[in-house]
Amino acid sequence: MTITTAGPYDRSVYPTAAASWEKGRAAGIHDGYDEGYLRGRANAIVARTKATFPFRSIHVLYVVSGKGLPYSPLDEAVITTLQSMTAQVTVTDPRQPVADIAAQLRPNLMLALDGMDLPLEQVAAVRQLGITTAVWLTDDPYYTDMTTKIVTHYDHVFTLEMNCIELYRQLGCSSVHYLPFGAFPTHYFPLSSPVPAKHEISFTGSAYWNRIYFFNPIMPQLTARNIKINGIWWDRLPDYQSYGDKIELGRWMSPNETNDLYNGSKIMINLHRSHQDDSVNNNALKLPAASPNPRTFEICACGTLQLTDTRDDLARFYKPGEEIETYNSQQELLEKIEFYLTHEKERREIALRALERTLREHTYGHRVNQLLSIASP
């Protein structure tokens, strides 16, 4: 008896399997071409969009937030950018005798990030030395119960929330400025090669209650896609256990890991926290938030399409429908996810326009240059 064997792709023996293989091969080639085209154009945009900023012969004493993650990457971004723009940067933290350091080194400017852990007597002592002081607030308007107690102690106040400007001016601050964070291209940038883990849609961030209430009804539709969710408190979801490896719980990702997630996702969802959540906020005034969060700029810096909930001041930074996409309901989010996952060209063009706008206007170089133009003596 003769036994005939066939290879795994012998079309005469396995015609259905062969057809499936050919279809999968064609899809793989198409996806590979699309990704290569996107990455090539993204890297061309990075290469040609090089902003330059003036150099200042000043010495900056920089006081870090002192809070570790997720603030330490912000500190790194500010420090590195300051070092590229000024003659000298001395870095210290709120636990150190900041005023003594200032008295010894005589910097031109003391800049504190966040400032909530820096003793006010230290700030006062620095000002008594005749040294200009500035604070860049990181979490407005969510902790205004505390920030309102410190802002009047600085010469210059910078806030990432436009709705806090008038509040601080009413308190007597004479120099208050709107300065959102931006993208730090060392941390967030388009990768040249594919990342190992790829997802259709992703979200990273803490599971504040407004996010739980928003996502919970549509989790079945989201998990039907190749979704990745990362952050703390996501076990608040009623059916958390059923989502398996779709959720990575309780770990802060490094900037490199976050950049990989952004680059490895076709769509990044952005959903801002609520200004009314008393379980985590210290915002007795219930001051609403109008300005986009730092993640808005970081996602755009990677050449990835962003779907974000609408903020009143978003259009100042990106044109909705051209450089970023927005949603106002769960149904609209699902519809736009479906559309952009099936319309590669439209998704790609919006993402690339956002990348170019970010590099042209919204990096830490742009922000720090603006800060120094106001606060440097």
Short mmCIF file of C-alpha atoms in Angstrom, two decimals:
data_model
loop_
_atom_site.label_atom_id
_atom_site.label_comp_id
_atom_site.label_asym_id
_atom_site.label_seq_id
_atom_site.Cartn_x
_atom_site.Cartn_y
_atom_site.Cartn_z
CA MET A 1 0.00 0.00 0.00
CA THR A 2 1.28 3.42 -0.95
CA ILE A 3 0.76 6.29 1.47
CA THR A 4 0.76 9.74 -0.03
CA THR A 5 1.69 12.64 2.23
CA ALA A 6 1.18 16.28 1.51
CA GLY A 7 2.93 19.40 2.74
CA PRO A 8 0.95 21.81 4.87
CA TYR A 9 0.25 24.10 1.94
CA ASP A 10 -0.36 21.55 -0.82
CA ARG A 11 -3.31 23.19 -2.61
CA SER A 12 -4.43 19.91 -4.23
CA VAL A 13 -4.92 18.21 -0.84
CA TYR A 14 -5.91 21.12 1.37
CA PRO A 15 -7.60 23.67 -0.90
CA THR A 16 -9.47 25.42 1.97
CA ALA A 17 -6.38 25.69 4.12
CA ALA A 18 -4.38 26.92 1.15
CA ALA A 19 -6.92 29.64 0.45
CA SER A 20 -6.84 30.73 4.10
CA TRP A 21 -3.06 30.77 4.07
CA GLU A 22 -2.97 32.90 0.91
CA LYS A 23 -5.51 35.30 2.40
CA GLY A 24 -3.51 35.57 5.62
CA ARG A 25 -0.28 36.06 3.70
CA ALA A 26 -1.80 38.84 1.62
CA ALA A 27 -3.21 40.52 4.73
CA GLY A 28 0.17 40.28 6.42
CA ILE A 29 1.93 41.86 3.46
CA HIS A 30 -0.68 44.64 3.35
CA ASP A 31 -0.41 45.32 7.09
CA GLY A 32 3.37 45.30 6.87
CA TYR A 33 3.31 47.79 4.03
CA ASP A 34 0.91 50.07 5.90
CA GLU A 35 3.03 50.02 9.04
CA GLY A 36 6.25 50.57 7.12
CA TYR A 37 4.71 53.46 5.21
CA LEU A 38 3.45 55.05 8.43
CA ARG A 39 6.80 54.68 10.21
CA GLY A 40 8.73 55.98 7.22
CA ARG A 41 6.63 59.11 6.93
CA ALA A 42 6.66 59.64 10.70
CA ASN A 43 10.42 59.50 10.86
CA ALA A 44 10.67 61.87 7.89
CA ILE A 45 8.51 64.35 9.81
CA VAL A 46 10.77 64.02 12.86
CA ALA A 47 13.87 64.58 10.73
CA ARG A 48 12.60 67.77 9.10
CA THR A 49 10.81 69.31 12.10
CA LYS A 50 13.68 70.54 14.25
CA ALA A 51 12.85 73.51 16.47
CA THR A 52 15.62 75.73 17.81
CA PHE A 53 15.44 77.89 20.92
CA PRO A 54 17.52 80.75 22.32
CA PHE A 55 20.30 80.03 24.80
CA ARG A 56 20.28 82.03 28.04
CA SER A 57 23.37 82.68 30.16
CA ILE A 58 21.56 82.07 33.43
CA HIS A 59 21.79 79.63 36.33
CA VAL A 60 18.57 77.83 37.28
CA LEU A 61 18.05 76.12 40.63
CA TYR A 62 15.49 73.43 39.88
CA VAL A 63 13.48 71.83 42.71
CA VAL A 64 11.99 68.51 41.66
CA SER A 65 8.48 67.48 42.67
CA GLY A 66 9.87 64.91 45.12
CA LYS A 67 6.98 62.54 44.43
CA GLY A 68 8.54 59.83 42.23
CA LEU A 69 6.37 58.24 39.54
CA PRO A 70 4.50 59.52 37.61
CA TYR A 71 6.11 62.91 38.32
CA SER A 72 9.76 61.90 37.90
CA PRO A 73 9.52 61.67 34.06
CA LEU A 74 8.15 65.23 34.08
CA ASP A 75 11.14 66.31 36.17
CA GLU A 76 13.50 64.59 33.74
CA ALA A 77 11.87 66.35 30.79
CA VAL A 78 12.15 69.79 32.40
CA ILE A 79 15.71 69.27 33.66
CA THR A 80 17.03 67.99 30.33
CA THR A 81 15.33 70.80 28.44
CA LEU A 82 16.66 73.44 30.85
CA GLN A 83 20.17 72.04 30.46
CA SER A 84 19.96 72.54 26.70
CA MET A 85 18.83 76.15 27.06
CA THR A 86 20.73 77.63 30.01
CA ALA A 87 24.32 77.96 31.16
CA GLN A 88 23.85 76.00 34.40
CA VAL A 89 21.17 73.92 36.11
CA THR A 90 21.44 72.80 39.74
CA VAL A 91 18.95 70.13 40.76
CA THR A 92 17.70 69.67 44.31
CA ASP A 93 14.56 68.35 46.02
CA PRO A 94 12.07 69.65 48.62
CA ARG A 95 13.75 67.74 51.47
CA GLN A 96 16.99 69.65 51.07
CA PRO A 97 17.84 73.10 52.54
CA VAL A 98 16.90 74.86 49.31
CA ALA A 99 17.44 78.36 50.67
CA ASP A 100 20.95 77.49 51.89
CA ILE A 101 21.79 76.05 48.47
CA ALA A 102 20.47 79.20 46.83
CA ALA A 103 22.49 81.41 49.19
CA GLN A 104 25.66 79.51 48.34
CA LEU A 105 25.19 79.24 44.56
CA ARG A 106 23.26 82.47 43.86
CA PRO A 107 21.21 81.22 40.89
CA ASN A 108 19.25 83.65 38.75
CA LEU A 109 16.02 81.67 39.04
CA MET A 110 14.55 79.02 41.34
CA LEU A 111 11.95 76.89 39.56
CA ALA A 112 9.87 74.33 41.46
CA LEU A 113 7.79 71.67 39.77
CA ASP A 114 4.53 71.02 41.62
CA GLY A 115 5.76 72.83 44.74
CA MET A 116 3.37 71.22 47.19
CA ASP A 117 6.14 69.48 49.16
CA LEU A 118 8.49 72.48 49.19
CA PRO A 119 8.26 74.31 52.58
CA LEU A 120 7.02 77.85 52.10
CA GLU A 121 9.60 79.23 54.50
CA GLN A 122 12.25 77.96 52.09
CA VAL A 123 10.59 79.82 49.22
CA ALA A 124 10.38 82.99 51.30
CA ALA A 125 14.06 82.74 52.22
CA VAL A 126 15.04 82.36 48.57
CA ARG A 127 13.03 85.45 47.65
CA GLN A 128 14.69 87.42 50.45
CA LEU A 129 18.00 86.73 48.71
CA GLY A 130 16.68 88.64 45.70
CA ILE A 131 16.37 85.47 43.61
CA THR A 132 13.38 85.16 41.30
CA THR A 133 11.08 82.23 42.13
CA ALA A 134 8.60 80.33 39.94
CA VAL A 135 6.36 77.30 40.35
CA TRP A 136 4.97 75.11 37.57
CA LEU A 137 1.82 73.43 38.89
CA THR A 138 1.23 69.87 37.72
CA ASP A 139 -2.30 68.86 38.71
CA ASP A 140 -4.64 71.82 38.34
CA PRO A 141 -7.51 72.03 39.03
CA TYR A 142 -7.70 68.83 41.04
CA TYR A 143 -5.73 70.01 44.09
CA THR A 144 -6.68 73.69 44.23
CA ASP A 145 -7.43 73.39 47.97
CA MET A 146 -3.66 73.10 48.38
CA THR A 147 -2.29 75.12 45.45
CA THR A 148 -4.25 78.20 46.52
CA LYS A 149 -2.20 78.17 49.72
CA ILE A 150 1.18 78.26 47.96
CA VAL A 151 0.84 80.30 44.77
CA THR A 152 1.05 83.73 46.43
CA HIS A 153 4.52 82.86 47.76
CA TYR A 154 6.10 82.84 44.25
CA ASP A 155 7.04 85.60 41.86
CA HIS A 156 5.68 83.68 38.86
CA VAL A 157 3.00 80.99 38.70
CA PHE A 158 2.62 78.65 35.72
CA THR A 159 -0.43 76.39 35.49
CA LEU A 160 -1.46 73.74 32.98
CA GLU A 161 -5.14 74.61 33.51
CA MET A 162 -6.56 77.77 31.95
CA ASN A 163 -9.47 77.85 34.40
CA CYS A 164 -7.05 78.37 37.30
CA ILE A 165 -5.56 81.59 35.93
CA GLU A 166 -8.29 83.92 37.16
CA LEU A 167 -8.51 82.09 40.50
CA TYR A 168 -4.84 82.72 41.24
CA ARG A 169 -5.05 86.31 40.07
CA GLN A 170 -7.95 86.93 42.43
CA LEU A 171 -5.73 85.67 45.25
CA GLY A 172 -3.22 88.42 44.47
CA CYS A 173 -0.74 86.70 42.15
CA SER A 174 0.48 89.34 39.73
CA SER A 175 2.24 86.99 37.29
CA VAL A 176 0.10 83.96 36.40
CA HIS A 177 0.55 82.18 33.08
CA TYR A 178 -1.07 79.32 31.20
CA LEU A 179 1.59 76.70 30.46
CA PRO A 180 0.42 73.16 29.73
CA PHE A 181 2.98 70.38 29.60
CA GLY A 182 4.01 69.04 26.22
CA ALA A 183 5.83 66.13 24.63
CA PHE A 184 9.40 65.25 25.52
CA PRO A 185 10.79 63.78 22.27
CA THR A 186 13.42 61.77 24.14
CA HIS A 187 10.59 59.83 25.81
CA TYR A 188 7.86 59.91 23.16
CA PHE A 189 8.66 59.50 19.48
CA PRO A 190 7.79 57.28 16.50
CA LEU A 191 9.77 54.05 16.55
CA SER A 192 11.58 52.96 13.39
CA SER A 193 10.91 49.26 13.86
CA PRO A 194 7.79 47.36 14.96
CA VAL A 195 7.24 46.65 18.66
CA PRO A 196 6.65 43.06 19.81
CA ALA A 197 3.20 43.70 21.32
CA LYS A 198 0.59 45.17 18.99
CA HIS A 199 -2.92 46.25 19.88
CA GLU A 200 -5.82 47.68 17.96
CA ILE A 201 -6.81 49.99 20.81
CA SER A 202 -5.19 50.85 24.13
CA PHE A 203 -5.72 52.95 27.22
CA THR A 204 -3.27 53.73 30.01
CA GLY A 205 -4.12 55.62 33.17
CA SER A 206 -5.59 55.24 36.63
CA ALA A 207 -9.14 53.94 36.93
CA TYR A 208 -10.77 57.03 38.38
CA TRP A 209 -14.47 56.48 38.97
CA ASN A 210 -15.56 58.52 35.95
CA ARG A 211 -13.44 56.19 33.78
CA ILE A 212 -15.00 53.11 35.39
CA TYR A 213 -18.51 54.46 34.79
CA PHE A 214 -17.66 55.29 31.17
CA PHE A 215 -15.86 52.09 30.20
CA ASN A 216 -17.88 49.49 32.11
CA PRO A 217 -20.97 49.42 29.82
CA ILE A 218 -18.84 49.04 26.67
CA MET A 219 -16.17 46.65 27.94
CA PRO A 220 -17.62 43.70 25.97
CA GLN A 221 -17.28 45.67 22.72
CA LEU A 222 -13.81 46.92 23.62
CA THR A 223 -12.51 43.52 24.64
CA ALA A 224 -13.84 42.03 21.42
CA ARG A 225 -11.03 44.03 19.89
CA ASN A 226 -7.38 43.52 20.72
CA ILE A 227 -7.42 46.08 23.56
CA LYS A 228 -4.79 46.75 26.23
CA ILE A 229 -5.58 48.63 29.45
CA ASN A 230 -2.90 49.53 31.96
CA GLY A 231 -3.06 51.30 35.31
CA ILE A 232 -4.06 51.16 38.95
CA TRP A 233 -7.55 50.48 40.36
CA TRP A 234 -8.95 48.69 37.29
CA ASP A 235 -10.14 45.91 39.57
CA ARG A 236 -12.98 48.36 40.33
CA LEU A 237 -14.63 47.10 37.15
CA PRO A 238 -17.50 44.79 38.19
CA ASP A 239 -16.37 42.01 35.81
CA TYR A 240 -12.66 42.68 36.13
CA GLN A 241 -11.76 39.00 36.54
CA SER A 242 -13.31 38.09 33.20
CA TYR A 243 -11.04 40.39 31.20
CA GLY A 244 -7.89 38.35 31.79
CA ASP A 245 -4.75 39.68 30.16
CA LYS A 246 -6.62 42.59 28.57
CA ILE A 247 -5.85 44.58 31.75
CA GLU A 248 -2.43 45.05 33.31
CA LEU A 249 -3.22 46.05 36.86
CA GLY A 250 -1.34 48.13 39.39
CA ARG A 251 1.89 49.00 37.59
CA TRP A 252 3.28 52.36 36.52
CA MET A 253 4.88 52.01 33.13
CA SER A 254 8.18 53.72 32.43
CA PRO A 255 8.30 56.29 29.59
CA ASN A 256 10.00 53.68 27.37
CA GLU A 257 7.26 51.14 28.05
CA THR A 258 4.59 53.76 27.49
CA ASN A 259 6.19 54.79 24.23
CA ASP A 260 6.15 51.16 23.12
CA LEU A 261 2.44 50.95 23.97
CA TYR A 262 1.64 54.12 22.03
CA ASN A 263 3.66 52.95 19.02
CA GLY A 264 2.21 49.46 19.16
CA SER A 265 -1.41 50.66 19.16
CA LYS A 266 -3.46 51.66 16.16
CA ILE A 267 -5.67 53.84 18.37
CA MET A 268 -5.00 55.31 21.82
CA ILE A 269 -8.02 56.31 23.87
CA ASN A 270 -7.68 59.34 26.13
CA LEU A 271 -10.30 59.99 28.81
CA HIS A 272 -9.64 62.84 31.24
CA ARG A 273 -10.30 62.51 34.95
CA SER A 274 -13.26 64.28 36.54
CA HIS A 275 -12.93 67.50 38.55
CA GLN A 276 -15.81 66.35 40.77
CA ASP A 277 -14.33 63.13 42.22
CA ASP A 278 -14.01 63.86 45.94
CA SER A 279 -12.43 60.46 46.57
CA VAL A 280 -9.15 61.63 44.98
CA ASN A 281 -9.46 65.37 44.41
CA ASN A 282 -8.97 68.34 46.73
CA ASN A 283 -11.06 70.77 44.72
CA ALA A 284 -13.72 72.12 47.05
CA LEU A 285 -14.50 74.89 44.55
CA LYS A 286 -15.36 72.22 41.97
CA LEU A 287 -13.39 74.25 39.46
CA PRO A 288 -13.91 72.53 36.08
CA ALA A 289 -11.04 71.47 33.85
CA ALA A 290 -10.89 72.85 30.32
CA SER A 291 -7.32 72.06 29.28
CA PRO A 292 -5.93 68.83 27.81
CA ASN A 293 -3.82 66.52 29.95
CA PRO A 294 -0.11 65.78 29.26
CA ARG A 295 -1.02 62.46 27.65
CA THR A 296 -2.71 64.37 24.84
CA PHE A 297 0.65 65.65 23.62
CA GLU A 298 2.60 62.47 24.37
CA ILE A 299 0.34 60.24 22.27
CA CYS A 300 0.43 62.67 19.35
CA ALA A 301 4.25 62.74 19.51
CA CYS A 302 4.31 59.03 18.60
CA GLY A 303 2.39 59.28 15.35
CA THR A 304 -0.56 57.33 16.77
CA LEU A 305 -4.21 58.25 16.30
CA GLN A 306 -5.75 59.60 19.49
CA LEU A 307 -9.43 59.43 20.37
CA THR A 308 -10.01 61.80 23.28
CA ASP A 309 -13.00 63.12 25.15
CA THR A 310 -13.65 66.76 24.35
CA ARG A 311 -12.05 69.50 26.41
CA ASP A 312 -13.05 73.14 25.92
CA ASP A 313 -9.49 74.26 25.17
CA LEU A 314 -8.44 71.28 23.04
CA ALA A 315 -8.84 73.10 19.71
CA ARG A 316 -6.15 75.61 20.74
CA PHE A 317 -3.62 72.78 20.35
CA TYR A 318 -5.04 70.34 17.77
CA LYS A 319 -7.77 70.60 15.15
CA PRO A 320 -10.47 67.98 15.89
CA GLY A 321 -11.08 65.80 12.86
CA GLU A 322 -7.78 66.82 11.27
CA GLU A 323 -5.06 66.32 13.90
CA ILE A 324 -6.96 64.50 16.64
CA GLU A 325 -10.33 62.79 17.01
CA THR A 326 -12.86 63.38 19.77
CA TYR A 327 -15.90 61.64 21.21
CA ASN A 328 -18.70 62.74 23.51
CA SER A 329 -20.35 59.42 24.33
CA GLN A 330 -19.65 55.70 24.52
CA GLN A 331 -21.53 55.12 21.27
CA GLU A 332 -19.52 57.77 19.43
CA LEU A 333 -16.29 56.26 20.73
CA LEU A 334 -17.26 52.79 19.49
CA GLU A 335 -18.33 54.12 16.10
CA LYS A 336 -15.07 56.01 15.61
CA ILE A 337 -13.01 53.03 16.72
CA GLU A 338 -14.76 50.91 14.10
CA PHE A 339 -14.30 53.56 11.43
CA TYR A 340 -10.60 54.19 11.98
CA LEU A 341 -9.74 50.52 12.32
CA THR A 342 -11.19 49.98 8.87
CA HIS A 343 -9.92 53.19 7.24
CA GLU A 344 -6.15 53.02 7.39
CA LYS A 345 -5.46 56.10 5.28
CA GLU A 346 -7.71 58.38 7.32
CA ARG A 347 -6.27 57.08 10.59
CA ARG A 348 -2.70 57.50 9.36
CA GLU A 349 -3.13 61.02 8.00
CA ILE A 350 -4.64 62.38 11.22
CA ALA A 351 -1.90 60.76 13.28
CA LEU A 352 0.86 62.20 11.09
CA ARG A 353 -0.62 65.69 11.14
CA ALA A 354 -0.77 65.48 14.94
CA LEU A 355 2.87 64.41 15.07
CA GLU A 356 3.97 67.35 12.94
CA ARG A 357 1.90 69.85 14.95
CA THR A 358 3.34 68.49 18.19
CA LEU A 359 6.96 68.82 17.08
CA ARG A 360 6.28 72.26 15.65
CA GLU A 361 4.49 73.72 18.69
CA HIS A 362 4.06 71.42 21.68
CA THR A 363 7.37 70.05 22.98
CA TYR A 364 9.01 70.79 26.30
CA GLY A 365 11.39 72.99 24.36
CA HIS A 366 8.50 75.27 23.42
CA ARG A 367 7.10 75.26 26.96
CA VAL A 368 10.38 75.86 28.80
CA ASN A 369 11.35 78.59 26.36
CA GLN A 370 8.05 80.32 27.09
CA LEU A 371 8.62 79.95 30.83
CA LEU A 372 12.12 81.37 30.66
CA SER A 373 11.03 84.28 28.49
CA ILE A 374 8.73 85.31 31.36
CA ALA A 375 10.59 84.26 34.50
CA SER A 376 14.27 84.63 33.74
CA PRO A 377 15.61 87.93 35.14
#
